[in-house]
Coordinates of N, CA and C in Angstrom, one line a residue:
X1 N -28.2 3.6 -0.8 CA -26.9 3.5 -1.5 C -26.0 4.6 -1.0
X2 N -24.8 4.3 -0.9 CA -23.8 5.2 -0.4 C -23.6 6.4 -1.4
X3 N -23.5 7.6 -0.9 CA -23.2 8.7 -1.8 C -21.8 8.7 -2.3
X4 N -21.6 8.7 -3.6 CA -20.3 8.5 -4.1 C -19.8 9.9 -4.7
X5 N -20.6 10.9 -4.6 CA -20.2 12.2 -5.2 C -18.8 12.7 -4.7
X6 N -18.6 12.5 -3.4 CA -17.3 12.9 -2.8 C -16.1 12.2 -3.5
X7 N -16.3 10.9 -3.7 CA -15.2 10.1 -4.3 C -15.0 10.5 -5.7
X8 N -16.0 10.6 -6.5 CA -15.9 11.0 -7.9 C -15.4 12.4 -8.1
X9 N -15.9 13.3 -7.3 CA -15.5 14.7 -7.5 C -14.0 14.9 -7.1
X10 N -13.6 14.3 -6.0 CA -12.2 14.5 -5.5 C -11.2 13.7 -6.3
X11 N -11.7 12.6 -6.9 CA -10.8 11.9 -7.8 C -10.4 12.7 -9.0
X12 N -11.5 13.4 -9.5 CA -11.2 14.4 -10.6 C -10.2 15.4 -10.3
X13 N -10.2 15.9 -9.0 CA -9.2 16.9 -8.5 C -7.8 16.3 -8.6
X14 N -7.7 15.0 -8.6 CA -6.4 14.3 -8.7 C -6.1 13.9 -10.1
X15 N -6.9 14.3 -11.0 CA -6.8 13.9 -12.5 C -7.0 12.4 -12.7
X16 N -7.9 11.9 -11.8 CA -8.2 10.5 -12.0 C -9.7 10.4 -12.3
X17 N -10.1 9.8 -13.4 CA -11.6 9.6 -13.6 C -12.0 8.2 -13.4
X18 N -13.0 8.0 -12.6 CA -13.5 6.7 -12.2 C -14.6 6.2 -13.1
X19 N -14.5 5.0 -13.6 CA -15.5 4.4 -14.4 C -16.7 3.9 -13.5
X20 N -17.8 3.8 -14.1 CA -19.0 3.3 -13.4 C -18.8 2.0 -12.6
X21 N -18.1 1.1 -13.3 CA -17.8 -0.2 -12.6 C -16.9 -0.1 -11.4
X22 N -15.9 0.9 -11.6 CA -15.0 1.2 -10.4 C -15.8 1.7 -9.2
X23 N -16.7 2.6 -9.5 CA -17.5 3.3 -8.5 C -18.3 2.2 -7.7
X24 N -18.9 1.3 -8.5 CA -19.7 0.2 -7.9 C -18.9 -0.6 -7.0
X25 N -17.6 -0.9 -7.4 CA -16.7 -1.7 -6.5 C -16.4 -0.9 -5.3
X26 N -16.1 0.4 -5.4 CA -15.8 1.1 -4.2 C -17.0 1.2 -3.2
X27 N -18.2 1.3 -3.7 CA -19.4 1.3 -2.9 C -19.5 0.0 -2.1
X28 N -19.3 -1.2 -2.8 CA -19.4 -2.5 -2.2 C -18.2 -2.7 -1.2
X29 N -17.1 -2.2 -1.5 CA -15.9 -2.3 -0.7 C -16.2 -1.6 0.7
X30 N -16.7 -0.4 0.5 CA -17.0 0.4 1.7 C -18.1 -0.2 2.6
X31 N -19.1 -0.8 2.0 CA -20.1 -1.5 2.8 C -19.5 -2.7 3.5
X32 N -18.7 -3.5 2.9 CA -18.0 -4.6 3.5 C -17.1 -4.1 4.7
X33 N -16.4 -3.0 4.4 CA -15.5 -2.5 5.4 C -16.2 -2.1 6.7
X34 N -17.4 -1.4 6.5 CA -18.2 -1.0 7.6 C -18.8 -2.2 8.4
X35 N -19.2 -3.1 7.6 CA -19.9 -4.3 8.2 C -18.8 -5.1 9.0
X36 N -17.7 -5.4 8.4 CA -16.6 -6.2 9.1 C -16.0 -5.4 10.3
X37 N -16.0 -4.1 10.2 CA -15.4 -3.2 11.2 C -16.2 -3.3 12.5
X38 N -17.4 -3.7 12.4 CA -18.2 -3.9 13.7 C -17.8 -5.2 14.4
X39 N -17.2 -6.1 13.7 CA -16.8 -7.4 14.3 C -15.3 -7.4 14.7
X40 N -14.5 -6.8 13.8 CA -13.0 -6.8 14.1 C -12.5 -5.4 13.8
X41 N -11.5 -5.0 14.4 CA -11.0 -3.6 14.2 C -10.1 -3.5 13.0
X42 N -10.7 -3.0 11.9 CA -9.9 -2.9 10.7 C -9.5 -1.4 10.5
X43 N -10.4 -0.5 10.9 CA -10.0 0.9 10.7 C -10.8 1.7 11.8
X44 N -10.1 2.8 12.2 CA -10.7 3.7 13.1 C -11.6 4.7 12.4
X45 N -11.4 4.8 11.1 CA -12.2 5.7 10.2 C -13.5 5.1 9.8
X46 N -14.6 5.6 10.3 CA -15.9 5.0 10.1 C -16.9 5.8 9.3
X47 N -16.7 7.1 9.2 CA -17.5 8.0 8.5 C -17.4 7.8 6.9
X48 N -18.5 7.8 6.2 CA -18.5 7.5 4.8 C -17.6 8.4 4.0
X49 N -17.7 9.7 4.2 CA -16.9 10.6 3.5 C -15.4 10.5 3.9
X50 N -15.1 10.2 5.1 CA -13.7 10.0 5.6 C -13.1 8.8 5.0
X51 N -13.9 7.7 4.8 CA -13.4 6.5 4.2 C -13.1 6.8 2.7
X52 N -13.9 7.6 2.1 CA -13.7 7.9 0.7 C -12.4 8.7 0.5
X53 N -12.1 9.6 1.4 CA -11.0 10.5 1.3 C -9.7 9.9 1.9
X54 N -9.8 9.4 3.1 CA -8.6 9.0 3.8 C -8.2 7.6 3.5
X55 N -9.1 6.8 3.0 CA -8.7 5.4 2.5 C -8.6 5.3 1.0
X56 N -9.7 5.5 0.4 CA -9.8 5.3 -1.1 C -9.0 6.3 -1.9
X57 N -9.3 7.6 -1.7 CA -8.5 8.6 -2.4 C -7.0 8.6 -2.1
X58 N -6.7 8.5 -0.8 CA -5.3 8.5 -0.4 C -4.6 7.3 -1.1
X59 N -5.2 6.2 -1.2 CA -4.6 5.0 -1.8 C -4.3 5.3 -3.3
X60 N -5.3 5.9 -4.0 CA -5.2 6.0 -5.5 C -4.3 7.2 -5.8
X61 N -3.8 8.0 -4.8 CA -2.9 9.1 -5.2 C -1.6 8.5 -5.8
X62 N -1.3 7.2 -5.5 CA -0.1 6.6 -6.0 C -0.1 6.6 -7.6
X63 N -1.3 6.6 -8.2 CA -1.4 6.7 -9.6 C -0.6 7.9 -10.2
X64 N -0.5 8.9 -9.4 CA 0.2 10.2 -9.8 C 1.7 10.0 -9.9
X65 N 2.2 8.9 -9.4 CA 3.7 8.7 -9.6 C 4.0 8.3 -11.0
X66 N 3.0 7.9 -11.8 CA 3.3 7.5 -13.2 C 3.9 6.1 -13.3
X67 N 3.9 5.4 -12.1 CA 4.6 4.1 -12.1 C 3.6 2.9 -12.3
X68 N 2.3 3.2 -12.3 CA 1.3 2.1 -12.3 C 0.6 2.0 -13.7
X69 N 1.2 2.5 -14.7 CA 0.5 2.6 -16.0 C 0.5 1.3 -16.8
X70 N 1.5 0.4 -16.6 CA 1.5 -0.8 -17.3 C 1.2 -2.0 -16.5
X71 N 1.3 -3.2 -17.1 CA 1.1 -4.4 -16.3 C 2.2 -4.7 -15.4
X72 N 2.0 -4.6 -14.1 CA 3.1 -4.7 -13.2 C 2.7 -5.6 -12.0
X73 N 3.7 -6.1 -11.3 CA 3.4 -6.9 -10.1 C 3.7 -6.1 -8.9
X74 N 2.7 -6.0 -8.0 CA 2.8 -5.1 -6.8 C 2.6 -5.9 -5.5
X75 N 3.3 -5.6 -4.5 CA 3.1 -6.1 -3.2 C 2.8 -5.0 -2.2
X76 N 1.7 -5.1 -1.4 CA 1.3 -4.2 -0.4 C 1.6 -4.8 0.9
X77 N 2.7 -4.2 1.6 CA 3.2 -4.8 2.8 C 2.5 -4.2 4.0
X78 N 1.9 -5.0 4.9 CA 1.2 -4.5 6.1 C -0.1 -3.8 5.6
X79 N -0.8 -4.5 4.7 CA -1.9 -3.9 4.0 C -3.1 -3.5 4.8
X80 N -3.3 -4.1 6.0 CA -4.4 -3.8 6.9 C -5.8 -4.0 6.2
X81 N -6.5 -3.0 6.0 CA -7.8 -3.1 5.3 C -7.7 -3.2 3.8
X82 N -6.5 -3.3 3.3 CA -6.3 -3.4 1.8 C -5.8 -2.1 1.2
X83 N -5.2 -1.3 2.0 CA -4.8 0.1 1.5 C -3.3 0.2 1.5
X84 N -2.8 0.6 0.4 CA -3.4 1.1 -0.8 C -3.7 0.1 -1.9
X85 N -3.4 -1.1 -1.7 CA -3.4 -2.1 -2.8 C -4.7 -2.3 -3.5
X86 N -5.8 -2.5 -2.8 CA -7.1 -2.8 -3.4 C -7.7 -1.6 -4.2
X87 N -7.6 -0.4 -3.7 CA -8.1 0.7 -4.5 C -7.3 0.9 -5.8
X88 N -6.0 0.6 -5.7 CA -5.2 0.7 -6.9 C -5.6 -0.4 -7.9
X89 N -5.9 -1.6 -7.4 CA -6.3 -2.7 -8.3 C -7.7 -2.4 -8.9
X90 N -8.6 -1.8 -8.1 CA -9.9 -1.4 -8.7 C -9.8 -0.5 -9.9
X91 N -8.9 0.5 -9.8 CA -8.9 1.4 -11.0 C -7.9 1.0 -12.0
X92 N -7.0 0.0 -11.7 CA -6.1 -0.6 -12.7 C -6.0 -2.1 -12.6
X93 N -6.9 -2.7 -13.4 CA -7.0 -4.2 -13.3 C -5.8 -4.9 -13.8
X94 N -4.9 -4.2 -14.5 CA -3.6 -4.8 -15.0 C -2.6 -5.2 -13.8
X95 N -2.9 -4.6 -12.7 CA -1.9 -4.9 -11.6 C -2.1 -6.3 -11.1
X96 N -1.0 -7.0 -11.0 CA -1.0 -8.4 -10.4 C -0.6 -8.1 -8.9
X97 N -1.5 -8.3 -8.0 CA -1.3 -7.8 -6.6 C -1.2 -8.9 -5.6
X98 N -0.3 -8.6 -4.6 CA -0.2 -9.5 -3.4 C -0.4 -8.6 -2.2
X99 N -1.2 -9.0 -1.3 CA -1.5 -8.3 -0.1 C -1.0 -9.1 1.1
X100 N -0.1 -8.5 1.9 CA 0.6 -9.2 3.0 C 0.2 -8.5 4.3
X101 N -0.3 -9.3 5.2 CA -0.6 -8.8 6.5 C -0.4 -9.9 7.6
X102 N -0.1 -9.5 8.8 CA 0.3 -10.4 9.8 C -0.9 -10.9 10.7
X103 N -2.1 -10.2 10.4 CA -3.3 -10.6 11.2 C -4.3 -11.4 10.3
X104 N -4.6 -12.6 10.7 CA -5.4 -13.5 10.0 C -6.8 -13.0 9.8
X105 N -7.3 -12.3 10.8 CA -8.7 -11.8 10.7 C -8.8 -10.8 9.5
X106 N -7.8 -10.0 9.4 CA -7.8 -9.0 8.3 C -7.7 -9.7 6.9
X107 N -6.9 -10.7 6.9 CA -6.8 -11.5 5.6 C -8.1 -12.1 5.3
X108 N -8.9 -12.6 6.3 CA -10.2 -13.2 6.0 C -11.1 -12.1 5.4
X109 N -11.0 -10.9 6.0 CA -11.8 -9.7 5.4 C -11.4 -9.5 4.0
X110 N -10.1 -9.4 3.7 CA -9.6 -9.1 2.4 C -10.1 -10.2 1.4
X111 N -10.1 -11.4 1.8 CA -10.5 -12.5 0.9 C -12.0 -12.3 0.5
X112 N -12.8 -11.9 1.5 CA -14.2 -11.7 1.1 C -14.3 -10.5 0.2
X113 N -13.6 -9.4 0.4 CA -13.7 -8.2 -0.5 C -13.3 -8.7 -1.9
X114 N -12.2 -9.4 -2.0 CA -11.7 -9.8 -3.4 C -12.7 -10.7 -4.1
X115 N -13.3 -11.6 -3.3 CA -14.4 -12.5 -3.9 C -15.6 -11.7 -4.3
X116 N -16.1 -10.8 -3.4 CA -17.4 -10.1 -3.7 C -17.1 -9.0 -4.8
X117 N -15.9 -8.5 -4.9 CA -15.6 -7.5 -6.0 C -15.2 -8.2 -7.3
X118 N -15.1 -9.5 -7.2 CA -14.7 -10.3 -8.4 C -13.3 -9.8 -9.0
X119 N -12.3 -9.6 -8.1 CA -11.0 -9.2 -8.5 C -10.1 -10.4 -8.9
X120 N -9.5 -10.3 -10.0 CA -8.6 -11.4 -10.5 C -7.2 -11.0 -10.2
X121 N -6.3 -12.0 -10.1 CA -4.9 -11.8 -9.9 C -4.6 -11.0 -8.6
X122 N -5.2 -11.4 -7.5 CA -4.9 -10.8 -6.2 C -4.7 -12.0 -5.3
X123 N -3.6 -12.0 -4.6 CA -3.2 -13.0 -3.7 C -3.1 -12.4 -2.3
X124 N -3.6 -13.1 -1.3 CA -3.4 -12.6 0.1 C -2.5 -13.5 0.8
X125 N -1.6 -13.0 1.6 CA -0.7 -13.8 2.4 C -0.8 -13.4 3.9
X126 N -1.0 -14.4 4.7 CA -1.0 -14.1 6.2 C 0.4 -14.5 6.7
X127 N 1.1 -13.4 7.1 CA 2.5 -13.7 7.6 C 3.2 -12.4 7.8
X128 N 4.5 -12.5 8.1 CA 5.4 -11.4 8.4 C 6.3 -11.1 7.2
X129 N 6.5 -9.8 7.0 CA 7.4 -9.4 5.8 C 8.8 -10.0 6.0
X130 N 9.3 -10.1 7.2 CA 10.7 -10.6 7.4 C 10.8 -12.1 7.0
X131 N 9.7 -12.8 7.1 CA 9.7 -14.2 6.6 C 9.6 -14.3 5.1
X132 N 8.6 -13.6 4.6 CA 8.3 -13.7 3.1 C 9.4 -13.0 2.3
X133 N 10.1 -12.1 2.9 CA 11.1 -11.4 2.1 C 12.3 -12.3 1.8
X134 N 12.4 -13.4 2.5 CA 13.4 -14.4 2.3 C 12.9 -15.6 1.4
X135 N 11.6 -15.6 1.1 CA 11.0 -16.7 0.3 C 11.3 -16.4 -1.2
X136 N 11.9 -17.4 -1.8 CA 12.3 -17.3 -3.3 C 11.1 -17.0 -4.2
X137 N 9.9 -17.3 -3.7 CA 8.7 -17.1 -4.6 C 8.3 -15.6 -4.5
X138 N 8.8 -14.9 -3.6 CA 8.4 -13.5 -3.4 C 9.6 -12.5 -3.4
X139 N 10.8 -13.0 -3.0 CA 12.0 -12.1 -2.9 C 12.4 -11.6 -4.3
X140 N 12.5 -10.3 -4.4 CA 12.9 -9.6 -5.6 C 12.1 -10.0 -6.8
X141 N 10.8 -10.1 -6.6 CA 9.9 -10.6 -7.7 C 8.9 -9.5 -8.1
X142 N 9.0 -8.3 -7.5 CA 8.0 -7.3 -7.7 C 8.5 -6.0 -8.3
X143 N 7.7 -5.4 -9.2 CA 8.1 -4.1 -9.8 C 7.9 -3.0 -8.8
X144 N 6.9 -3.2 -7.9 CA 6.6 -2.2 -6.9 C 6.2 -2.8 -5.6
X145 N 6.9 -2.3 -4.5 CA 6.4 -2.7 -3.1 C 5.9 -1.4 -2.6
X146 N 4.7 -1.4 -1.9 CA 4.2 -0.2 -1.3 C 3.8 -0.5 0.1
X147 N 3.7 0.5 1.0 CA 3.3 0.3 2.3 C 2.8 1.7 2.9
X148 N 1.6 1.5 3.6 CA 1.1 2.6 4.3 C 1.2 2.3 5.8
X149 N 2.0 1.3 6.1 CA 2.1 0.8 7.5 C 2.7 1.8 8.4
X150 N 2.3 1.8 9.7 CA 2.9 2.8 10.6 C 4.2 2.3 11.2
X151 N 5.2 2.6 10.4 CA 6.6 2.2 10.9 C 7.5 3.3 10.3
X152 N 8.6 3.5 11.0 CA 9.6 4.6 10.4 C 10.2 4.0 9.1
X153 N 10.7 4.9 8.3 CA 11.2 4.5 7.0 C 12.3 3.6 7.0
X154 N 13.2 3.7 8.0 CA 14.3 2.8 8.1 C 13.8 1.3 8.3
X155 N 12.8 1.2 9.1 CA 12.2 -0.2 9.4 C 11.5 -0.6 8.2
X156 N 10.6 0.2 7.6 CA 9.8 -0.1 6.5 C 10.7 -0.6 5.3
X157 N 11.8 0.1 5.1 CA 12.7 -0.3 4.0 C 13.2 -1.7 4.1
X158 N 13.4 -2.2 5.3 CA 13.9 -3.6 5.5 C 12.7 -4.5 5.3
X159 N 11.5 -4.1 5.6 CA 10.3 -4.9 5.3 C 10.0 -5.1 3.8
X160 N 10.3 -4.0 3.1 CA 9.8 -3.9 1.7 C 10.8 -4.1 0.6
X161 N 12.0 -3.5 0.7 CA 13.0 -3.5 -0.4 C 13.4 -4.9 -0.8
X162 N 13.5 -5.9 0.1 CA 13.8 -7.3 -0.4 C 12.8 -7.9 -1.4
X163 N 11.6 -7.3 -1.4 CA 10.6 -7.8 -2.3 C 10.8 -7.3 -3.7
X164 N 11.5 -6.1 -3.8 CA 11.6 -5.4 -5.1 C 12.7 -5.9 -6.0
X165 N 12.4 -6.1 -7.3 CA 13.4 -6.5 -8.2 C 14.3 -5.2 -8.6
X166 N 15.5 -5.5 -9.0 CA 16.3 -4.3 -9.4 C 15.7 -3.6 -10.6
X167 N 15.6 -2.3 -10.5 CA 14.9 -1.5 -11.5 C 13.5 -1.1 -11.1
X168 N 13.0 -1.8 -9.9 CA 11.7 -1.5 -9.4 C 11.7 -0.4 -8.3
X169 N 10.6 -0.3 -7.7 CA 10.5 0.8 -6.7 C 9.8 0.4 -5.4
X170 N 10.2 1.0 -4.3 CA 9.4 1.0 -3.1 C 8.8 2.3 -2.9
X171 N 7.5 2.4 -2.7 CA 6.8 3.7 -2.5 C 6.2 3.6 -1.1
X172 N 6.7 4.5 -0.2 CA 6.2 4.6 1.1 C 5.3 5.8 1.2
X173 N 4.1 5.6 1.9 CA 3.1 6.6 2.1 C 3.3 7.2 3.4
X174 N 3.7 8.5 3.5 CA 4.1 9.1 4.7 C 3.3 10.5 4.9
X175 N 3.6 11.1 6.1 CA 3.0 12.4 6.3 C 3.8 13.5 5.6
X176 N 3.5 14.7 5.9 CA 4.2 15.8 5.2 C 5.6 16.1 5.8
X177 N 5.7 15.9 7.1 CA 7.0 16.3 7.7 C 7.9 15.0 7.7
X178 N 8.7 14.8 6.7 CA 9.3 13.5 6.5 C 10.9 13.6 6.5
X179 N 11.4 14.9 6.5 CA 12.8 15.1 6.2 C 13.7 14.3 7.2
X180 N 13.4 14.4 8.5 CA 14.2 13.8 9.5 C 14.2 12.3 9.4
X181 N 13.0 11.8 9.1 CA 12.8 10.3 8.9 C 13.6 9.8 7.7
X182 N 13.6 10.6 6.6 CA 14.4 10.3 5.4 C 15.9 10.3 5.7
X183 N 16.3 11.2 6.5 CA 17.7 11.3 6.8 C 18.1 10.1 7.6
X184 N 17.3 9.7 8.6 CA 17.5 8.5 9.5 C 17.5 7.2 8.7
X185 N 16.8 7.2 7.5 CA 16.7 6.0 6.8 C 17.8 5.8 5.7
X186 N 18.6 6.8 5.5 CA 19.6 6.8 4.4 C 20.4 5.5 4.4
X187 N 20.9 5.2 5.6 CA 21.8 4.0 5.7 C 21.1 2.7 5.4
X188 N 19.8 2.6 5.9 CA 19.0 1.4 5.6 C 18.7 1.3 4.1
X189 N 18.3 2.4 3.5 CA 18.0 2.3 2.1 C 19.2 1.9 1.2
X190 N 20.4 2.5 1.6 CA 21.6 2.1 0.8 C 22.0 0.7 1.1
X191 N 22.0 0.2 2.3 CA 22.3 -1.1 2.7 C 21.5 -2.2 2.0
X192 N 20.2 -1.8 1.8 CA 19.3 -2.8 1.2 C 19.2 -2.7 -0.3
X193 N 20.1 -1.9 -0.9 CA 20.1 -1.8 -2.4 C 19.2 -0.8 -3.0
X194 N 18.8 0.2 -2.2 CA 17.9 1.2 -2.7 C 18.6 2.6 -2.9
X195 N 17.9 3.5 -3.5 CA 18.4 4.9 -3.7 C 17.1 5.8 -3.7
X196 N 17.2 6.8 -2.8 CA 16.0 7.7 -2.8 C 15.9 8.4 -4.1
X197 N 14.7 8.4 -4.7 CA 14.5 9.0 -6.0 C 13.8 10.4 -5.9
X198 N 12.6 10.3 -5.3 CA 11.9 11.6 -5.2 C 10.8 11.6 -4.1
X199 N 10.4 12.8 -3.7 CA 9.3 12.9 -2.8 C 8.2 13.7 -3.5
X200 N 7.0 13.1 -3.5 CA 5.9 13.8 -4.1 C 4.9 14.2 -3.0
X201 N 4.6 15.5 -2.9 CA 3.7 16.0 -1.9 C 2.3 16.0 -2.5
X202 N 1.3 15.5 -1.8 CA -0.1 15.4 -2.3 C -1.0 15.9 -1.2
X203 N -1.8 17.0 -1.6 CA -2.8 17.5 -0.6 C -4.1 16.7 -0.9
X204 N -4.6 16.0 0.2 CA -5.9 15.2 0.0 C -7.0 16.2 -0.2
X205 N -7.7 16.0 -1.3 CA -8.9 17.0 -1.6 C -9.9 17.0 -0.5
X206 N -10.4 18.1 -0.2 CA -11.5 18.3 0.8 C -10.9 18.3 2.3
X207 N -9.6 18.3 2.4 CA -9.0 18.3 3.7 C -7.8 19.2 3.7
X208 N -7.2 19.4 4.9 CA -5.9 20.2 5.0 C -4.8 19.2 5.1
X209 N -5.0 17.9 4.9 CA -4.0 16.9 5.1 C -3.1 16.9 3.8
X210 N -1.8 16.9 4.1 CA -0.8 16.8 3.0 C 0.0 15.5 3.3
X211 N 0.1 14.6 2.3 CA 0.8 13.4 2.5 C 2.0 13.4 1.5
X212 N 3.0 12.6 1.8 CA 4.1 12.5 0.9 C 4.3 11.1 0.4
X213 N 4.6 11.0 -0.8 CA 4.9 9.6 -1.4 C 6.4 9.6 -1.5
X214 N 7.1 8.7 -0.8 CA 8.5 8.6 -0.9 C 8.9 7.5 -1.9
X215 N 9.6 7.8 -3.0 CA 9.9 6.8 -4.0 C 11.3 6.5 -3.9
X216 N 11.6 5.2 -3.7 CA 12.9 4.6 -3.6 C 13.1 3.6 -4.7
X217 N 14.2 3.9 -5.4 CA 14.5 3.0 -6.6 C 15.4 1.8 -6.1
X218 N 15.2 0.6 -6.6 CA 16.0 -0.5 -6.3 C 17.1 -0.5 -7.3
X219 N 18.4 -0.3 -6.9 CA 19.5 -0.2 -7.9 C 20.4 -1.4 -7.8
X220 N 20.3 -2.2 -6.7 CA 21.1 -3.4 -6.7 C 20.4 -4.5 -5.8
X221 N 20.8 -5.7 -6.0 CA 20.2 -6.8 -5.2 C 20.4 -6.6 -3.7
X222 N 19.4 -7.0 -2.9 CA 19.6 -7.0 -1.5 C 20.4 -8.1 -1.0
X223 N 21.3 -7.8 -0.1 CA 22.2 -8.9 0.5 C 21.3 -10.0 1.1
X224 N 21.7 -11.2 1.0 CA 21.0 -12.4 1.6 C 20.8 -12.2 3.1
X225 N 21.6 -11.3 3.7 CA 21.5 -11.1 5.2 C 20.1 -10.5 5.5
X226 N 19.5 -9.9 4.6 CA 18.3 -9.1 4.8 C 17.1 -9.6 4.1
X227 N 15.9 -9.6 4.7 CA 15.6 -9.0 6.0 C 16.1 -9.9 7.1
X228 N 16.4 -9.3 8.2 CA 16.8 -10.1 9.4 C 15.5 -10.8 10.0
X229 N 15.7 -11.7 10.9 CA 14.6 -12.4 11.5 C 13.5 -11.6 12.1
X230 N 12.3 -12.1 12.2 CA 11.2 -11.4 12.6 C 11.4 -10.6 13.9
X231 N 11.1 -9.4 14.0 CA 11.2 -8.5 15.1 C 12.5 -7.7 15.2
X232 N 13.5 -8.2 14.5 CA 14.9 -7.6 14.5 C 14.8 -6.2 13.9
X233 N 14.2 -6.0 12.7 CA 14.2 -4.7 12.1 C 13.6 -3.6 13.0
X234 N 12.6 -4.0 13.7 CA 11.9 -3.0 14.6 C 12.8 -2.7 15.8
X235 N 13.4 -3.8 16.4 CA 14.2 -3.6 17.6 C 15.5 -2.8 17.3
X236 N 16.1 -3.1 16.2 CA 17.4 -2.5 15.9 C 17.4 -2.1 14.4
X237 N 16.8 -1.0 14.1 CA 16.8 -0.5 12.7 C 18.2 -0.3 12.1
X238 N 18.3 -0.5 10.9 CA 19.7 -0.4 10.2 C 20.1 1.1 10.2

């Protein structure tokens, strides 16, 4: 059995206490991640303790924003191996979760994790944010959009803010040195109906890694012009 002491101990450092059933789910999630990772490239992180810290703990640091306490609808854009969406769902079953990724193999992996962990109210979507951000079933239907995807904040804002309803939030998971990126994203955030609210710095327990959570509030509806067609946000950021 996987050693879970790291996960439990460091979660406590973040003021998060894990229940026995949550721990069991994380153990199974990790086993599936390692098993599938041998067939398809889901993550470069393969060490048990690193998975605990850099995937699971990193994901649940979002709890410290105080925005996940009630029953909310969340979309995780460019979710990859399910981060941060699935760890958040494991510790807060009230979340109604949508996981969006452009790679079908990763969606197949996520479907198996959801099934084996017996998670309810989780939907996976294979597709691009630019397309689903215009779909009436998803556009401005979420309390929170989050992303740990590797794209600059101006591009990520166009991928995510169209999903967020007015009064909701986009939370971007970023590195420590974010000031220049924030400055460059000011126009995109404003154009898409958002407003920068705060930056929360979090040191990952057991490491020297400091991450920042960038919280952007949705203060008005996104213009129908956005998101632009697939590929445009990346080629020509707002």
